[in-house]
Coordinates of C-alpha atoms in Angstrom, one line a residue:
X1 CA 35.2 12.2 -47.8
X2 CA 35.8 8.5 -48.0
X3 CA 33.1 5.8 -48.0
X4 CA 33.5 5.1 -44.2
X5 CA 33.0 8.7 -43.3
X6 CA 29.7 8.8 -45.4
X7 CA 28.5 5.9 -43.7
X8 CA 29.3 7.5 -40.2
X9 CA 27.5 10.7 -41.4
X10 CA 24.3 8.8 -42.3
X11 CA 24.4 6.9 -39.1
X12 CA 24.6 10.3 -37.2
X13 CA 21.9 12.0 -39.2
X14 CA 19.2 12.9 -37.0
X15 CA 16.5 12.3 -39.8
X16 CA 17.8 8.7 -40.0
X17 CA 16.6 7.6 -36.5
X18 CA 13.5 5.5 -36.8
X19 CA 10.0 7.4 -36.5
X20 CA 9.1 5.0 -33.9
X21 CA 11.6 6.2 -31.5
X22 CA 11.6 9.9 -32.6
X23 CA 8.0 10.7 -33.7
X24 CA 6.9 14.0 -35.0
X25 CA 4.6 16.3 -33.1
X26 CA 1.8 15.4 -35.6
X27 CA 2.5 11.5 -35.0
X28 CA 2.6 12.3 -31.2
X29 CA -0.8 13.9 -31.4
X30 CA -2.3 11.0 -33.2
X31 CA -0.7 8.3 -30.8
X32 CA -2.1 10.4 -27.9
X33 CA -5.7 10.8 -29.3
X34 CA -5.8 7.1 -29.9
X35 CA -4.4 6.4 -26.2
X36 CA -6.7 8.9 -24.5
X37 CA -9.8 7.6 -26.3
X38 CA -9.0 4.2 -25.0
X39 CA -8.5 5.8 -21.4
X40 CA -11.8 7.5 -21.7
X41 CA -13.5 4.4 -23.0
X42 CA -12.1 2.2 -20.1
X43 CA -13.2 4.5 -17.6
X44 CA -16.6 5.0 -19.1
X45 CA -17.3 1.3 -19.5
X46 CA -15.9 0.2 -16.1
X47 CA -18.9 -0.5 -14.2
X48 CA -20.2 -3.0 -16.7
X49 CA -17.1 -4.8 -17.5
X50 CA -16.1 -8.4 -16.0
X51 CA -14.5 -7.3 -12.7
X52 CA -11.8 -10.3 -12.8
X53 CA -11.4 -12.9 -15.6
X54 CA -12.4 -16.3 -14.9
X55 CA -9.4 -17.9 -16.4
X56 CA -6.0 -19.9 -15.9
X57 CA -2.3 -18.8 -16.1
X58 CA -1.9 -21.3 -19.2
X59 CA -4.6 -19.4 -20.9
X60 CA -3.5 -15.9 -20.4
X61 CA 0.0 -16.9 -21.1
X62 CA -1.2 -18.2 -24.5
X63 CA -3.4 -15.2 -25.1
X64 CA -0.4 -12.9 -24.7
X65 CA 2.2 -14.8 -26.3
X66 CA 4.2 -12.9 -28.7
X67 CA 7.4 -14.0 -30.9
X68 CA 10.3 -12.0 -30.0
X69 CA 9.9 -8.5 -31.8
X70 CA 12.8 -8.2 -34.2
X71 CA 10.9 -5.7 -36.1
X72 CA 8.4 -3.5 -34.4
X73 CA 4.7 -3.2 -34.8
X74 CA 2.7 0.1 -35.3
X75 CA 1.3 2.1 -32.2
X76 CA -2.6 1.2 -33.2
X77 CA -2.0 -2.5 -33.4
X78 CA -0.2 -2.7 -30.1
X79 CA -3.0 -0.4 -28.4
X80 CA -5.5 -2.8 -29.8
X81 CA -3.6 -5.7 -28.2
X82 CA -3.5 -3.9 -24.9
X83 CA -7.2 -3.2 -24.9
X84 CA -8.3 -6.5 -26.4
X85 CA -5.9 -8.9 -24.5
X86 CA -4.1 -7.3 -21.7
X87 CA -7.1 -5.3 -20.4
X88 CA -9.4 -8.3 -20.7
X89 CA -7.0 -10.5 -18.8
X90 CA -7.0 -7.9 -15.8
X91 CA -8.6 -7.8 -12.7
X92 CA -9.9 -4.1 -12.5
X93 CA -9.3 -2.4 -9.1
X94 CA -11.3 0.5 -9.9
X95 CA -14.4 -1.5 -10.6
X96 CA -17.3 -0.3 -8.1
X97 CA -17.7 -3.8 -6.9
X98 CA -14.1 -4.4 -6.2
X99 CA -13.7 -5.1 -2.4
X100 CA -10.9 -7.3 -2.2
X101 CA -7.9 -5.3 -1.1
X102 CA -6.8 -1.8 -0.3
X103 CA -5.8 -1.3 -4.0
X104 CA -6.4 2.2 -5.3
X105 CA -8.7 2.6 -8.2
X106 CA -6.7 5.6 -9.5
X107 CA -8.4 8.4 -11.3
X108 CA -8.2 9.7 -14.8
X109 CA -6.3 12.8 -13.6
X110 CA -3.7 11.0 -11.5
X111 CA -3.3 8.5 -14.4
X112 CA -2.3 11.5 -16.8
X113 CA -0.3 13.0 -14.2
X114 CA 1.7 9.8 -14.4
X115 CA 1.7 10.2 -18.1
X116 CA 3.2 13.6 -17.9
X117 CA 5.8 12.5 -15.5
X118 CA 6.9 9.8 -17.5
X119 CA 7.0 12.4 -20.5
X120 CA 9.1 14.8 -18.4
X121 CA 11.1 11.8 -17.1
X122 CA 13.3 13.5 -14.6
X123 CA 16.0 11.7 -12.4
X124 CA 15.1 12.6 -8.9
X125 CA 18.2 12.1 -7.4
X126 CA 18.5 15.6 -6.0
X127 CA 17.5 19.2 -6.6
X128 CA 20.2 19.9 -9.2
X129 CA 19.0 17.1 -11.3
X130 CA 15.4 17.9 -11.4
X131 CA 14.7 21.4 -9.7
X132 CA 10.9 21.7 -10.6
X133 CA 10.3 17.7 -9.7
X134 CA 12.3 18.1 -6.5
X135 CA 10.2 21.0 -5.3
X136 CA 7.1 19.5 -6.2
X137 CA 8.0 16.4 -4.4
X138 CA 9.2 18.1 -1.0
X139 CA 5.9 20.5 -1.3
X140 CA 3.7 17.5 -1.6
X141 CA 5.6 15.9 1.5
X142 CA 4.9 18.8 3.4
X143 CA 1.0 18.7 2.6
X144 CA 1.2 14.8 3.8
X145 CA 2.7 16.0 7.1
X146 CA -0.1 18.4 7.5
X147 CA -2.7 16.0 6.8
X148 CA -1.4 13.7 9.6
X149 CA -0.3 16.4 11.8
X150 CA 3.2 15.7 11.7
X151 CA 6.2 17.7 12.8
X152 CA 6.9 20.5 10.1
X153 CA 10.8 20.0 10.4
X154 CA 10.3 16.4 9.3
X155 CA 11.7 15.1 6.1
X156 CA 10.4 12.2 3.7
X157 CA 10.4 11.1 0.2
X158 CA 8.2 8.9 -2.1
X159 CA 9.1 5.1 -2.5
X160 CA 7.6 2.2 -4.3
X161 CA 5.3 1.3 -1.4
X162 CA 5.0 0.3 2.4
X163 CA 7.4 -2.4 2.1
X164 CA 10.3 0.0 1.1
X165 CA 8.9 2.7 3.5
X166 CA 9.2 0.1 6.4
X167 CA 12.7 -0.9 5.3
X168 CA 13.8 2.8 5.5
X169 CA 12.1 3.3 8.8
X170 CA 13.7 0.2 10.4
X171 CA 17.2 1.0 8.8
X172 CA 17.3 4.5 10.3
X173 CA 16.0 3.0 13.9
X174 CA 18.4 0.3 13.7
X175 CA 21.3 2.6 13.4
X176 CA 20.0 5.1 15.8
X177 CA 19.7 2.7 18.6
X178 CA 22.5 0.2 18.0
X179 CA 25.3 0.7 20.4
X180 CA 28.0 0.3 17.5
X181 CA 28.3 1.7 14.0
X182 CA 26.4 -1.2 12.2
X183 CA 26.2 1.0 9.0
X184 CA 29.7 0.5 8.4
X185 CA 30.8 -2.6 10.6
X186 CA 27.5 -4.8 10.2
X187 CA 25.1 -6.3 12.7
X188 CA 27.9 -9.2 13.6
X189 CA 29.6 -6.5 15.7
X190 CA 26.6 -6.5 18.2
X191 CA 26.9 -8.9 21.2
X192 CA 23.1 -8.6 21.9
X193 CA 20.1 -9.3 19.5
X194 CA 18.2 -6.2 18.7
X195 CA 14.5 -6.8 19.1
X196 CA 11.4 -5.3 17.2
X197 CA 8.1 -5.4 18.6
X198 CA 4.9 -5.4 16.4
X199 CA 1.3 -6.0 16.8
X200 CA 0.0 -9.5 16.0
X201 CA -2.2 -7.7 13.3
X202 CA 1.1 -6.1 12.0
X203 CA 2.4 -6.4 8.4
X204 CA 4.6 -9.1 7.1
X205 CA 6.7 -6.6 5.5
X206 CA 8.2 -5.6 9.0
X207 CA 9.6 -9.0 9.4
X208 CA 10.7 -9.1 5.6
X209 CA 12.7 -5.6 6.4
X210 CA 14.0 -7.1 9.8
X211 CA 15.5 -10.0 7.7
X212 CA 17.1 -7.7 5.0
X213 CA 18.5 -5.5 7.7
X214 CA 20.5 -8.2 9.5
X215 CA 18.2 -7.9 12.4
X216 CA 16.6 -11.3 11.9
X217 CA 13.1 -12.1 11.3
X218 CA 13.2 -14.3 14.5
X219 CA 13.8 -11.1 16.5
X220 CA 10.5 -9.5 15.5
X221 CA 8.4 -10.1 18.5
X222 CA 4.7 -10.1 18.2
X223 CA 2.5 -8.6 20.6
X224 CA -0.8 -9.8 21.6
X225 CA -4.0 -7.7 20.8
X226 CA -7.1 -6.7 22.7
X227 CA -10.6 -7.5 21.6
X228 CA -10.5 -4.4 19.1
X229 CA -7.4 -6.0 17.4
X230 CA -5.1 -3.0 19.1
X231 CA -1.8 -3.7 20.6
X232 CA -1.9 -4.9 24.1
X233 CA 0.2 -2.4 26.1
X234 CA 0.7 -4.5 29.1
X235 CA 1.8 -7.5 26.8
X236 CA 4.1 -5.0 25.1
X237 CA 5.8 -4.0 28.3
X238 CA 6.1 -7.6 29.4
X239 CA 7.8 -8.8 26.0
X240 CA 10.2 -5.8 26.5
X241 CA 11.0 -6.5 30.1
X242 CA 11.7 -10.2 29.2
X243 CA 13.8 -9.4 26.5
X244 CA 15.9 -7.2 28.7
X245 CA 16.1 -9.8 31.3
X246 CA 17.4 -12.3 28.8
X247 CA 20.2 -9.7 27.8
X248 CA 18.6 -8.5 24.4
X249 CA 18.4 -5.2 23.0
X250 CA 14.9 -3.7 22.4
X251 CA 15.1 -0.9 20.1
X252 CA 11.9 -0.4 18.1
X253 CA 8.1 -0.6 18.2
X254 CA 5.8 -0.7 15.2
X255 CA 2.1 0.6 15.8
X256 CA -0.6 0.0 13.3
X257 CA -2.6 3.2 12.3
X258 CA -5.1 1.0 10.4
X259 CA -4.3 -2.7 10.3
X260 CA -4.7 -4.1 6.7
X261 CA -6.7 -7.1 7.8
X262 CA -9.1 -5.5 10.4
X263 CA -8.7 -1.6 10.0
X264 CA -7.4 -1.7 13.9
X265 CA -5.8 1.6 15.0
X266 CA -3.3 1.1 18.0
X267 CA -3.5 3.5 20.9
X268 CA -0.6 5.6 19.4
X269 CA -0.1 8.0 22.2
X270 CA 0.1 5.3 24.8
X271 CA 2.6 3.3 22.6
X272 CA 4.7 6.5 22.4
X273 CA 4.9 6.6 25.9
X274 CA 6.1 3.1 26.3
X275 CA 8.7 3.8 23.7
X276 CA 9.9 6.7 25.5
X277 CA 9.9 4.7 28.7
X278 CA 12.2 2.2 27.2
X279 CA 14.3 4.3 24.8
X280 CA 12.8 2.7 21.7
X281 CA 12.4 3.9 18.3
X282 CA 8.5 4.6 17.6
X283 CA 7.4 3.7 13.9
X284 CA 4.0 4.0 12.8
X285 CA 2.6 1.8 9.9
X286 CA 0.1 4.2 8.4
X287 CA 0.2 2.7 4.9
X288 CA -3.5 1.9 4.9
X289 CA -5.1 4.0 7.4
X290 CA -3.1 7.3 7.6
X291 CA -4.8 9.3 4.9
X292 CA -8.2 8.7 7.0
X293 CA -6.7 11.5 8.9
X294 CA -8.6 13.8 6.1
X295 CA -12.0 12.5 7.5
X296 CA -13.1 14.5 10.5
X297 CA -14.9 11.6 12.3
X298 CA -11.6 9.5 12.2
X299 CA -8.8 12.2 13.2
X300 CA -9.0 11.1 16.9
X301 CA -7.6 7.6 15.9
X302 CA -4.3 9.3 15.1
X303 CA -3.8 11.2 18.2
X304 CA 0.0 10.6 18.9
X305 CA 1.2 10.0 15.4
X306 CA 3.0 13.2 15.8
X307 CA 5.3 11.6 18.2
X308 CA 6.6 8.9 15.9
X309 CA 10.3 8.8 14.8
X310 CA 9.1 7.8 11.5
X311 CA 5.8 7.0 9.7
X312 CA 5.1 4.9 6.4
X313 CA 2.1 5.7 4.2
X314 CA 0.7 4.4 1.0
X315 CA -0.8 7.2 -1.3
X316 CA -1.5 4.2 -3.7
X317 CA -4.0 2.8 -0.9
X318 CA -6.4 5.2 0.5
X319 CA -5.5 8.4 -1.5
X320 CA -6.7 7.0 -4.5
X321 CA -3.4 7.4 -6.4
X322 CA -2.3 4.8 -9.0
X323 CA 0.8 2.6 -7.8
X324 CA 3.5 2.7 -7.2
X325 CA 3.6 5.2 -4.6
X326 CA 4.5 4.9 -0.8
X327 CA 6.1 7.7 1.4
X328 CA 8.2 7.7 4.5
X329 CA 8.5 10.5 7.0
X330 CA 11.4 11.0 9.5
X331 CA 11.0 13.3 12.4
X332 CA 14.9 13.8 12.6
X333 CA 16.2 14.1 9.2
X334 CA 19.7 13.9 10.6
X335 CA 19.1 10.3 11.7
X336 CA 18.2 9.6 8.0
X337 CA 21.1 11.0 6.7
X338 CA 23.3 9.2 8.9
X339 CA 21.9 6.0 7.6
X340 CA 21.7 6.7 3.8
X341 CA 24.3 9.5 2.9
X342 CA 27.1 8.7 1.0
X343 CA 29.9 10.8 -0.3
X344 CA 30.7 9.3 -3.9
X345 CA 32.7 11.9 -5.9
X346 CA 30.4 11.6 -8.9
X347 CA 27.2 12.5 -6.9
X348 CA 28.9 15.1 -4.8
X349 CA 26.9 18.7 -5.0
X350 CA 29.1 21.6 -5.4
X351 CA 28.7 25.1 -4.8
X352 CA 25.1 25.3 -4.2
X353 CA 23.0 26.7 -1.5
X354 CA 21.8 24.5 1.2
X355 CA 18.2 24.0 -0.3
X356 CA 19.8 23.4 -3.6
X357 CA 22.1 20.8 -2.1
X358 CA 19.1 18.5 -1.0
X359 CA 19.5 15.2 -2.2
X360 CA 17.0 12.4 -1.9
X361 CA 19.7 9.8 -1.7
X362 CA 20.5 11.0 1.7
X363 CA 17.0 9.8 2.7
X364 CA 16.6 6.3 1.0
X365 CA 18.3 3.6 -0.7
X366 CA 17.4 4.7 -4.4
X367 CA 19.7 6.8 -6.6
X368 CA 17.7 7.0 -9.8
X369 CA 14.0 7.8 -8.8
X370 CA 10.9 8.5 -10.9
X371 CA 8.5 11.4 -10.5
X372 CA 6.1 9.7 -8.3
X373 CA 5.1 12.9 -6.3
X374 CA 3.3 14.5 -9.4
X375 CA 0.3 12.1 -9.4
X376 CA -0.1 12.8 -5.5
X377 CA 0.3 16.6 -5.9
X378 CA -2.2 16.2 -8.8
X379 CA -4.9 14.4 -6.5
X380 CA -4.5 16.8 -3.6
X381 CA -4.3 19.8 -5.8
X382 CA -7.1 19.1 -8.2
X383 CA -9.5 17.2 -5.8
X384 CA -8.7 19.1 -2.6
X385 CA -8.5 18.0 0.8
X386 CA -11.9 18.4 1.8
X387 CA -13.4 16.3 -1.0
X388 CA -10.9 13.6 -0.4
X389 CA -12.1 13.6 3.5
X390 CA -15.7 13.4 2.2
X391 CA -14.8 10.3 0.0
X392 CA -12.9 8.6 2.9
X393 CA -15.9 9.3 5.2
X394 CA -18.2 7.5 2.7
X395 CA -15.8 4.5 2.6
X396 CA -16.1 4.4 6.2
X397 CA -19.8 4.8 6.2
X398 CA -20.3 1.8 3.7
X399 CA -18.3 -0.5 5.8
X400 CA -20.5 0.3 8.8
X401 CA -23.5 -0.3 6.7
X402 CA -22.4 -3.8 5.8
X403 CA -21.9 -4.4 9.4
X404 CA -25.4 -3.2 10.1
X405 CA -26.5 -5.7 7.3
X406 CA -24.7 -8.5 9.0
X407 CA -26.1 -7.8 12.3
X408 CA -29.5 -7.8 11.2
X409 CA -29.1 -11.4 9.5
X410 CA -29.2 -14.6 11.8
X411 CA -26.6 -16.5 9.8
X412 CA -23.5 -13.9 9.5
X413 CA -20.8 -13.2 12.2
X414 CA -18.7 -10.0 12.4
X415 CA -15.2 -11.1 13.2
X416 CA -13.7 -7.6 14.1
X417 CA -15.3 -4.3 14.8
X418 CA -15.4 -1.6 11.9
X419 CA -12.7 0.9 12.5
X420 CA -12.3 2.4 9.2
X421 CA -13.3 1.1 5.7
X422 CA -12.8 -2.8 6.3
X423 CA -15.7 -5.2 7.5
X424 CA -14.5 -8.7 8.4
X425 CA -17.1 -11.3 8.7
X426 CA -17.9 -15.2 8.0
X427 CA -21.2 -17.1 7.0
X428 CA -22.3 -19.3 9.6
X429 CA -25.4 -21.4 9.0
X430 CA -27.9 -21.2 11.9
X431 CA -27.6 -24.9 12.6
X432 CA -23.8 -24.5 13.0
X433 CA -24.3 -21.3 15.0
X434 CA -26.5 -22.9 17.6
X435 CA -24.1 -25.8 18.0
X436 CA -21.1 -23.3 18.4
X437 CA -22.9 -21.4 21.1
X438 CA -23.2 -24.6 23.2
X439 CA -20.0 -26.1 22.2
X440 CA -16.5 -25.8 24.2
X441 CA -12.9 -26.7 23.6
X442 CA -12.2 -29.2 20.9
X443 CA -15.8 -29.2 19.7
X444 CA -15.5 -25.3 19.0
X445 CA -12.3 -26.0 17.0
X446 CA -13.9 -28.6 14.9
X447 CA -16.9 -26.4 14.1
X448 CA -14.4 -23.6 13.2
X449 CA -12.6 -25.8 10.8
X450 CA -15.8 -26.7 9.0
X451 CA -16.7 -23.0 8.9
X452 CA -13.2 -22.2 7.4
X453 CA -13.7 -24.8 5.0
X454 CA -17.2 -23.5 3.8
X455 CA -16.2 -19.8 3.9
X456 CA -13.3 -20.7 1.5
X457 CA -15.7 -22.3 -0.8
X458 CA -17.9 -19.0 -0.7
X459 CA -14.8 -16.8 -1.3
X460 CA -14.1 -18.9 -4.5
X461 CA -17.5 -18.7 -5.8
X462 CA -18.0 -15.1 -5.3
X463 CA -14.7 -14.1 -7.0
X464 CA -15.7 -16.5 -9.9
X465 CA -19.4 -15.2 -10.0
X466 CA -18.3 -11.8 -10.7
X467 CA -20.6 -10.1 -8.7
X468 CA -18.1 -8.5 -6.5
X469 CA -14.6 -9.4 -5.6
X470 CA -13.7 -10.1 -1.9
X471 CA -10.4 -11.2 -0.3
X472 CA -9.7 -13.1 3.1
X473 CA -7.6 -12.9 6.1
X474 CA -7.0 -15.2 9.2
X475 CA -8.6 -13.5 12.3
X476 CA -7.9 -15.3 15.7
X477 CA -7.6 -18.6 13.8
X478 CA -10.8 -18.2 11.8
X479 CA -11.0 -17.7 7.8
X480 CA -12.5 -14.2 7.6
X481 CA -14.0 -12.8 4.4
X482 CA -13.1 -9.4 3.9
X483 CA -15.0 -6.4 2.5
X484 CA -12.9 -3.3 1.9
X485 CA -15.1 -0.4 0.8
X486 CA -13.9 1.3 -2.6
X487 CA -14.1 4.9 -4.0
X488 CA -17.2 4.5 -6.1
X489 CA -19.3 2.3 -4.0
X490 CA -22.8 3.7 -2.7
X491 CA -25.1 2.5 0.1
X492 CA -28.0 1.5 -2.5
X493 CA -25.4 -0.5 -4.7
X494 CA -23.7 -2.1 -1.4
X495 CA -27.5 -3.3 -0.4
X496 CA -28.0 -5.1 -3.6
X497 CA -24.4 -6.4 -3.5
X498 CA -25.2 -7.7 0.0
X499 CA -28.3 -9.5 -1.2
X500 CA -26.4 -11.2 -3.9
X501 CA -23.3 -12.5 -1.8
X502 CA -25.7 -13.6 1.0
X503 CA -27.4 -15.7 -1.7
X504 CA -24.2 -17.0 -2.8
X505 CA -23.2 -17.9 0.9
X506 CA -26.3 -19.7 1.5
X507 CA -26.1 -21.6 -2.0
X508 CA -22.6 -22.9 -1.1
X509 CA -23.8 -24.3 2.4
X510 CA -24.7 -27.7 2.0
X511 CA -27.6 -29.4 4.0
X512 CA -25.0 -31.0 6.3
X513 CA -23.4 -27.6 7.2

């Protein structure tokens, strides 16, 4: 053997791989114990840690700066770095006083399921690539269909989140309703503009999807809402009629099953009737609210969702699953395959039964996909639908309790009814409340602007103070403070937090307010 062969033999020797790339079983156990200890310590200390860091981007960048790693560091050193620096520079969405967004806290079981999914690391392109993972995903999709009462023959898949689910739903809607083959020839072949209808409370990702799909953001028509922030059906019909009269092509209506700002649920059954009357695709945004169908008191809100042509849901919102994990369902799987199916030779499935020939790439834009389903499967199989429904009921009751506390105070104003787990309010000093009651027109607008500025100051003070974390939204031109109930908050704790935040609000109000 010549020297060159010796070098090649040495390079291919399995024992020559660095242990950091190919650790032994004992090393894996040691690494795992250290990581699990850190996870357990994190969950155990979570109620006591600072909810969000009061810092700056420059400070965090300096804190996390490392030179390019030519040589690696040992695992324990990096775990310590993660714990002491990355965790410390993070907002903790699982904190019992985090009310800012519909961001799942995650759970230990689902975090570990994510670890196992990454360990197996299947490429969920199709059944043949990952039989076990594919069956778990399809089974979990079936469970979700049962939760919302969707048609058993529907198909679906897990995606990164609601934005991608909406993109998929609108893509299939566009292709199903376009008079020409836009999938192959593009939207420029159309003589008429395709129009989408969405509530004024709808999510911005619908407009983004319309832009990406060649429909155009300007062709997303916002429909006025009623006093409960539900889509106004008369306004919807008028917009459709106006667009038809102007020569446009109405093709899709998007209904909210839990608006992300107010929690409002549109009248799904009635919107389905309008969609049927005009031949529109009916897409439901159930990303936030859909899993409230697990709560007995809220199931009535989702009557009519079974009539949707497509539904978007986010397990990483109200199913308490770590991100990223969205989901899209299609009533007619053939419509989805017509949009996403592609026959490249290297992905052609040969000599398999129909179930074994199932390919996820026929239902979405991704080819390589991670095993997102396992954490959803773990949540449902480990906790069970009944306990999850009870947790969601408690979240809703907590929001209702906040609303009661606000109603008992003379210096707070509810800005939207509590439908699910979201409470929208603003602080209104008594003097401004009195002035607002007798004002009109421009005077009211001026007071609203003053209140907007005050409530912006309050939000900043609450977030920096660390007692809790709220978010904000624009509700009918008013700056609203948003309190979104989280998994671990109880009524007793909520009462204490309300007192603290009330004191903060009153402190921020200057004598001139």
